[in-house]
Amino acid sequence: MAELLHRKLERSAVGFVIAIIAAASVGGIVEIAPLFTIDETVESAPDMRVYTPLELAGRNIYVREGCYACHSQMIRTLRDEVERYGPYSLAVESQYDRPMLWGSKRTGPDLARVGGKYSDFWHVAHLINPRDVVPESNMPAYRWLATTILRTDDLPKHLAAQQALGVPYTQEMIQNAARDAYGQATPGSDFTDGVTERYGEATQISAFDGVTTQVTEMDALVAYLQVLGRLTDAAHGNAAEATSASAPAP
Amino acid sequence: MISKLTYAERETAFAIALATLVGGLALGIAGRNDVLGWQGVIVVVFAIAVLRPLMSSYYEPPVAEDRKVTYYDDPTKVGIVLAMVWAVFGMFMGVWVASQLAWPELAFDGAWSSFGRLRPTHTTGVIFGFGGNALIATSFHVVQRTSRARLAGQISPWFVLFGYNLFCVLAVSGYLMGITQSKEYAEAEWYADLWLVIVWVTYFILYIGTIARRKEPHIYVANWYFMAFILVVAVLHIVNNLALPIAWGQAKSYTIWPGVQDAMVQWWYGHNAVAFFLTAGFLGMLYYYLPVRAQRPIFSYRLSILSFWGITFFYMWAGSHHLHYTALPHWVQTLGMTFSVMLLVPSWASAGNALLTLNGAWHRVRDDATLRFMMAAAVFYGLSTFEGSFMAIRPVNSLSHYTDWTVGHVHAGALGWVALITFGSIYTLVPALWKRERMYSATLVEVHFWLAIAGTLVYVFAMWNSGVIQGLMWRTYTGEGTLAYSFVDSLVAMYPYYIARAFGGLLFLVGVLVGCYNIWMTIASAPLAASEKTDAPLLPIAVPGE
């Protein structure tokens, strides 16, 4: 019977096309649509801030260089991961991430909570030649970041696009994006106060690459790495619960 | 090739190529302050490369050809050559990036040559360059034979083929310049994605138009798969790549999907790129070339139906198994795992159907390396789909995820299944298309076969070992209840396997080079075959008395 039906279907190209679309649509609709409607999907984190323009620029360098190919930013709910990297990642922590950078492969370690673990100086030395600080490392050297001036003139457009997609950047943040990028990497400059005013006192102001005369791609990337896992404290409330989370016995 | 076009068709082709050139120019001007400008230059160069041969033979007299009684195989021929070119490029990049993991100084301190930028040139080069061209070429060939009708267009097949290759060139050159969305297997930016939509819609119209011309009442099973491949890839591509460019003159865009939803969309895309690009399309190949080469009909029609609809329906649920134990809600992970396990049924139905088709032809498998390529492909398909279902089980995934085991699994499928079925199909197709008696050298096909098998096995075993060791080291505790190994300890343990993997990849690449030489020599010098009159479209039969 079913075979007879199918013999009929096979005779109609249009019918077949419709049947394929119908069969193939179900899974995606059932799994994706509810992620927007079920409130528990993304936890609430009222203390969470958006990326500063410098951090966002750094994130775009991370994307550009394909760092996600070797580093995940997603600590799973497994005992060893929580003990190695910190509290497991929450959905809310990547709510402003376009695209998400959870990754799929750890040739290098997870970076979801790398922010604050190492000094700026360590990061700069590591990016210039990873083997200078970790002799066994197989990570590429990114020397040119330290000498490449960061493009900041288009940062307002980046923030405006993010705002259009729903990231809560204010008009003031957009207008001051380029100045804020400079201010965050140049402590003591005229533009520094604006950064903490708009993004909070806890924002790290630093001459990330150790040079204040220019803002380089190294500044931006290190600023981004230093903020990873520190946009909200939401995950830290789960720390106790996390260690007892279901995990295969060691 | 151009001589077969009428003057009107040449005009159309000229207009399209010129429009592409103008589009490239516009992109170049709009993006003059951005890397986007260089992408415009690449479009212009590509358009000129198409225009030059067209212009030089523009006024040559058209060759009279009765289109009612001939198939249109020129696009297939060019597609096969392009597929082999991309294979060499993509696999060379693979060997290079694999070597960088063992010897990081092989990046030579360049920005463009660092691992993160080269890795997508390998994946795009192999999946879309090699795999995509092979699929387009073979689908054109198969749909004509199984419909007994000529392609429903004279210019559109070329537009699909060259337009698709322009997409691949834009994507790969973009990665080297640092243009990427970072979405795995969909790294190309918005302008390239938009271009691919135009190309793909043309592909669909051409394909369905050809099927509409068919002289056979039923649509053959290979075409079900090719149709599913074209349709679903279109849906996946569009949904996953919805993005807002920061400006029309800049390459950078931001995806409309945030965080966890983006993760789900990306792996819904990612896993179904495996399903509908790397599985459905190549099953289309298998369902035509395997029975043709074995000279046996497909074992079971019912199994074909079961596996086709099973794959089409189940696969779309499976993507979330890439996100076990993550911040993706648990219920979605569970659905993904459940459907991944169920997928084993249609997958093995396909693999079994292919292998049982060989019953009665096993002596041919022994003697004919081309058929053996396809047999081995079916075996690897069965093995890697089993492995995939297994790895999708949550506790197994806790060990395998983030490790080289995943990489090994992907390559068991990509090398063992996708590449082997493609080589089997190409070795069947090349003599037929160029009207040769046989391939230039059967021995070289044999050499290629064993290099491919050896390379795949070395690669997969290296990655199994490294993946499992890595996963175990990460979760090993000391007697005192502390983690036994630092991350660096686990990295140091990987080096021997990274060297072995690069060697396995090199063997596979050498096999491809042998294949290229053999194909080249077949086209250049293998003896001509006696003409086969049966390889032609069916003419409408005049009914006496009408």
mmCIF file of N, CA and C in Angstrom, chain B residues 413-457:
data_model
loop_
_atom_site.group_PDB
_atom_site.id
_atom_site.type_symbol
_atom_site.label_atom_id
_atom_site.label_comp_id
_atom_site.label_asym_id
_atom_site.label_seq_id
_atom_site.Cartn_x
_atom_site.Cartn_y
_atom_site.Cartn_z
ATOM 1 N N GLY B 413 34.287 9.732 7.213
ATOM 2 C CA GLY B 413 33.207 10.012 6.278
ATOM 3 C C GLY B 413 33.688 10.743 5.032
ATOM 4 N N ALA B 414 34.519 11.775 5.216
ATOM 5 C CA ALA B 414 34.910 12.615 4.084
ATOM 6 C C ALA B 414 35.878 11.902 3.149
ATOM 7 N N LEU B 415 36.871 11.213 3.730
ATOM 8 C CA LEU B 415 37.829 10.498 2.879
ATOM 9 C C LEU B 415 37.238 9.155 2.461
ATOM 10 N N GLY B 416 36.774 8.393 3.460
ATOM 11 C CA GLY B 416 36.341 7.022 3.197
ATOM 12 C C GLY B 416 35.064 6.953 2.391
ATOM 13 N N TRP B 417 34.129 7.823 2.671
ATOM 14 C CA TRP B 417 32.852 7.757 1.963
ATOM 15 C C TRP B 417 32.803 8.729 0.788
ATOM 16 N N VAL B 418 32.869 10.036 1.089
ATOM 17 C CA VAL B 418 32.633 11.045 0.055
ATOM 18 C C VAL B 418 33.675 10.968 -1.063
ATOM 19 N N ALA B 419 34.952 10.957 -0.674
ATOM 20 C CA ALA B 419 35.991 10.989 -1.711
ATOM 21 C C ALA B 419 36.014 9.669 -2.485
ATOM 22 N N LEU B 420 35.864 8.537 -1.803
ATOM 23 C CA LEU B 420 35.950 7.259 -2.521
ATOM 24 C C LEU B 420 34.783 7.082 -3.495
ATOM 25 N N ILE B 421 33.580 7.448 -3.086
ATOM 26 C CA ILE B 421 32.454 7.292 -4.026
ATOM 27 C C ILE B 421 32.644 8.242 -5.208
ATOM 28 N N THR B 422 33.225 9.414 -4.934
ATOM 29 C CA THR B 422 33.459 10.360 -6.027
ATOM 30 C C THR B 422 34.485 9.809 -7.016
ATOM 31 N N PHE B 423 35.578 9.258 -6.501
ATOM 32 C CA PHE B 423 36.597 8.723 -7.415
ATOM 33 C C PHE B 423 36.022 7.552 -8.211
ATOM 34 N N GLY B 424 35.260 6.689 -7.538
ATOM 35 C CA GLY B 424 34.628 5.581 -8.262
ATOM 36 C C GLY B 424 33.737 6.096 -9.379
ATOM 37 N N SER B 425 32.963 7.134 -9.080
ATOM 38 C CA SER B 425 32.060 7.700 -10.082
ATOM 39 C C SER B 425 32.847 8.366 -11.207
ATOM 40 N N ILE B 426 33.892 9.090 -10.840
ATOM 41 C CA ILE B 426 34.674 9.800 -11.863
ATOM 42 C C ILE B 426 35.371 8.809 -12.795
ATOM 43 N N TYR B 427 35.909 7.723 -12.214
ATOM 44 C CA TYR B 427 36.566 6.731 -13.068
ATOM 45 C C TYR B 427 35.564 6.011 -13.971
ATOM 46 N N THR B 428 34.315 5.965 -13.556
ATOM 47 C CA THR B 428 33.283 5.394 -14.430
ATOM 48 C C THR B 428 32.924 6.392 -15.526
ATOM 49 N N LEU B 429 32.908 7.651 -15.131
ATOM 50 C CA LEU B 429 32.361 8.698 -15.979
ATOM 51 C C LEU B 429 33.347 9.184 -17.042
ATOM 52 N N VAL B 430 34.613 9.302 -16.661
ATOM 53 C CA VAL B 430 35.584 9.922 -17.578
ATOM 54 C C VAL B 430 35.667 9.191 -18.925
ATOM 55 N N PRO B 431 35.859 7.877 -18.934
ATOM 56 C CA PRO B 431 35.916 7.216 -20.249
ATOM 57 C C PRO B 431 34.601 7.377 -21.014
ATOM 58 N N ALA B 432 33.478 7.335 -20.319
ATOM 59 C CA ALA B 432 32.184 7.446 -21.003
ATOM 60 C C ALA B 432 32.023 8.834 -21.631
ATOM 61 N N LEU B 433 32.382 9.868 -20.891
ATOM 62 C CA LEU B 433 32.169 11.226 -21.386
ATOM 63 C C LEU B 433 33.098 11.577 -22.530
ATOM 64 N N TRP B 434 34.359 11.165 -22.405
ATOM 65 C CA TRP B 434 35.321 11.514 -23.453
ATOM 66 C C TRP B 434 35.371 10.420 -24.533
ATOM 67 N N LYS B 435 34.396 9.495 -24.470
ATOM 68 C CA LYS B 435 34.253 8.433 -25.469
ATOM 69 C C LYS B 435 35.540 7.614 -25.620
ATOM 70 N N ARG B 436 36.093 7.219 -24.465
ATOM 71 C CA ARG B 436 37.275 6.368 -24.488
ATOM 72 C C ARG B 436 36.860 4.948 -24.152
ATOM 73 N N GLU B 437 37.653 4.019 -24.602
ATOM 74 C CA GLU B 437 37.382 2.610 -24.336
ATOM 75 C C GLU B 437 37.435 2.316 -22.839
ATOM 76 N N ARG B 438 38.410 2.962 -22.187
ATOM 77 C CA ARG B 438 38.679 2.680 -20.771
ATOM 78 C C ARG B 438 39.555 3.799 -20.223
ATOM 79 N N MET B 439 39.862 3.723 -18.906
ATOM 80 C CA MET B 439 40.842 4.668 -18.357
ATOM 81 C C MET B 439 42.209 4.375 -18.960
ATOM 82 N N TYR B 440 43.062 5.384 -18.995
ATOM 83 C CA TYR B 440 44.412 5.237 -19.552
ATOM 84 C C TYR B 440 45.144 4.058 -18.903
ATOM 85 N N SER B 441 45.076 3.975 -17.578
ATOM 86 C CA SER B 441 45.788 2.884 -16.920
ATOM 87 C C SER B 441 44.963 2.312 -15.765
ATOM 88 N N ALA B 442 44.633 1.038 -15.872
ATOM 89 C CA ALA B 442 43.912 0.365 -14.789
ATOM 90 C C ALA B 442 44.822 0.204 -13.576
ATOM 91 N N THR B 443 46.120 0.045 -13.829
ATOM 92 C CA THR B 443 47.073 -0.115 -12.725
ATOM 93 C C THR B 443 47.102 1.140 -11.865
ATOM 94 N N LEU B 444 47.051 2.295 -12.512
ATOM 95 C CA LEU B 444 47.095 3.535 -11.739
ATOM 96 C C LEU B 444 45.812 3.721 -10.921
ATOM 97 N N VAL B 445 44.683 3.238 -11.432
ATOM 98 C CA VAL B 445 43.451 3.274 -10.625
ATOM 99 C C VAL B 445 43.651 2.415 -9.385
ATOM 100 N N GLU B 446 44.281 1.263 -9.608
ATOM 101 C CA GLU B 446 44.580 0.340 -8.502
ATOM 102 C C GLU B 446 45.512 1.034 -7.484
ATOM 103 N N VAL B 447 46.547 1.699 -7.979
ATOM 104 C CA VAL B 447 47.492 2.399 -7.092
ATOM 105 C C VAL B 447 46.751 3.474 -6.297
ATOM 106 N N HIS B 448 45.912 4.233 -6.979
ATOM 107 C CA HIS B 448 45.141 5.271 -6.304
ATOM 108 C C HIS B 448 44.268 4.658 -5.210
ATOM 109 N N PHE B 449 43.627 3.541 -5.541
ATOM 110 C CA PHE B 449 42.753 2.906 -4.564
ATOM 111 C C PHE B 449 43.515 2.582 -3.280
ATOM 112 N N TRP B 450 44.664 1.950 -3.420
ATOM 113 C CA TRP B 450 45.373 1.520 -2.212
ATOM 114 C C TRP B 450 45.986 2.694 -1.461
ATOM 115 N N LEU B 451 46.420 3.718 -2.188
ATOM 116 C CA LEU B 451 46.902 4.919 -1.496
ATOM 117 C C LEU B 451 45.770 5.558 -0.701
ATOM 118 N N ALA B 452 44.576 5.608 -1.307
ATOM 119 C CA ALA B 452 43.434 6.220 -0.634
ATOM 120 C C ALA B 452 43.049 5.430 0.616
ATOM 121 N N ILE B 453 43.015 4.106 0.476
ATOM 122 C CA ILE B 453 42.648 3.271 1.632
ATOM 123 C C ILE B 453 43.698 3.407 2.737
ATOM 124 N N ALA B 454 44.968 3.316 2.340
ATOM 125 C CA ALA B 454 46.040 3.408 3.344
ATOM 126 C C ALA B 454 45.991 4.767 4.029
ATOM 127 N N GLY B 455 45.857 5.825 3.237
ATOM 128 C CA GLY B 455 45.820 7.174 3.806
ATOM 129 C C GLY B 455 44.671 7.336 4.777
ATOM 130 N N THR B 456 43.487 6.867 4.396
ATOM 131 C CA THR B 456 42.309 6.995 5.261
ATOM 132 C C THR B 456 42.524 6.245 6.571
ATOM 133 N N LEU B 457 43.038 5.021 6.466
ATOM 134 C CA LEU B 457 43.196 4.216 7.683
ATOM 135 C C LEU B 457 44.235 4.828 8.615
#
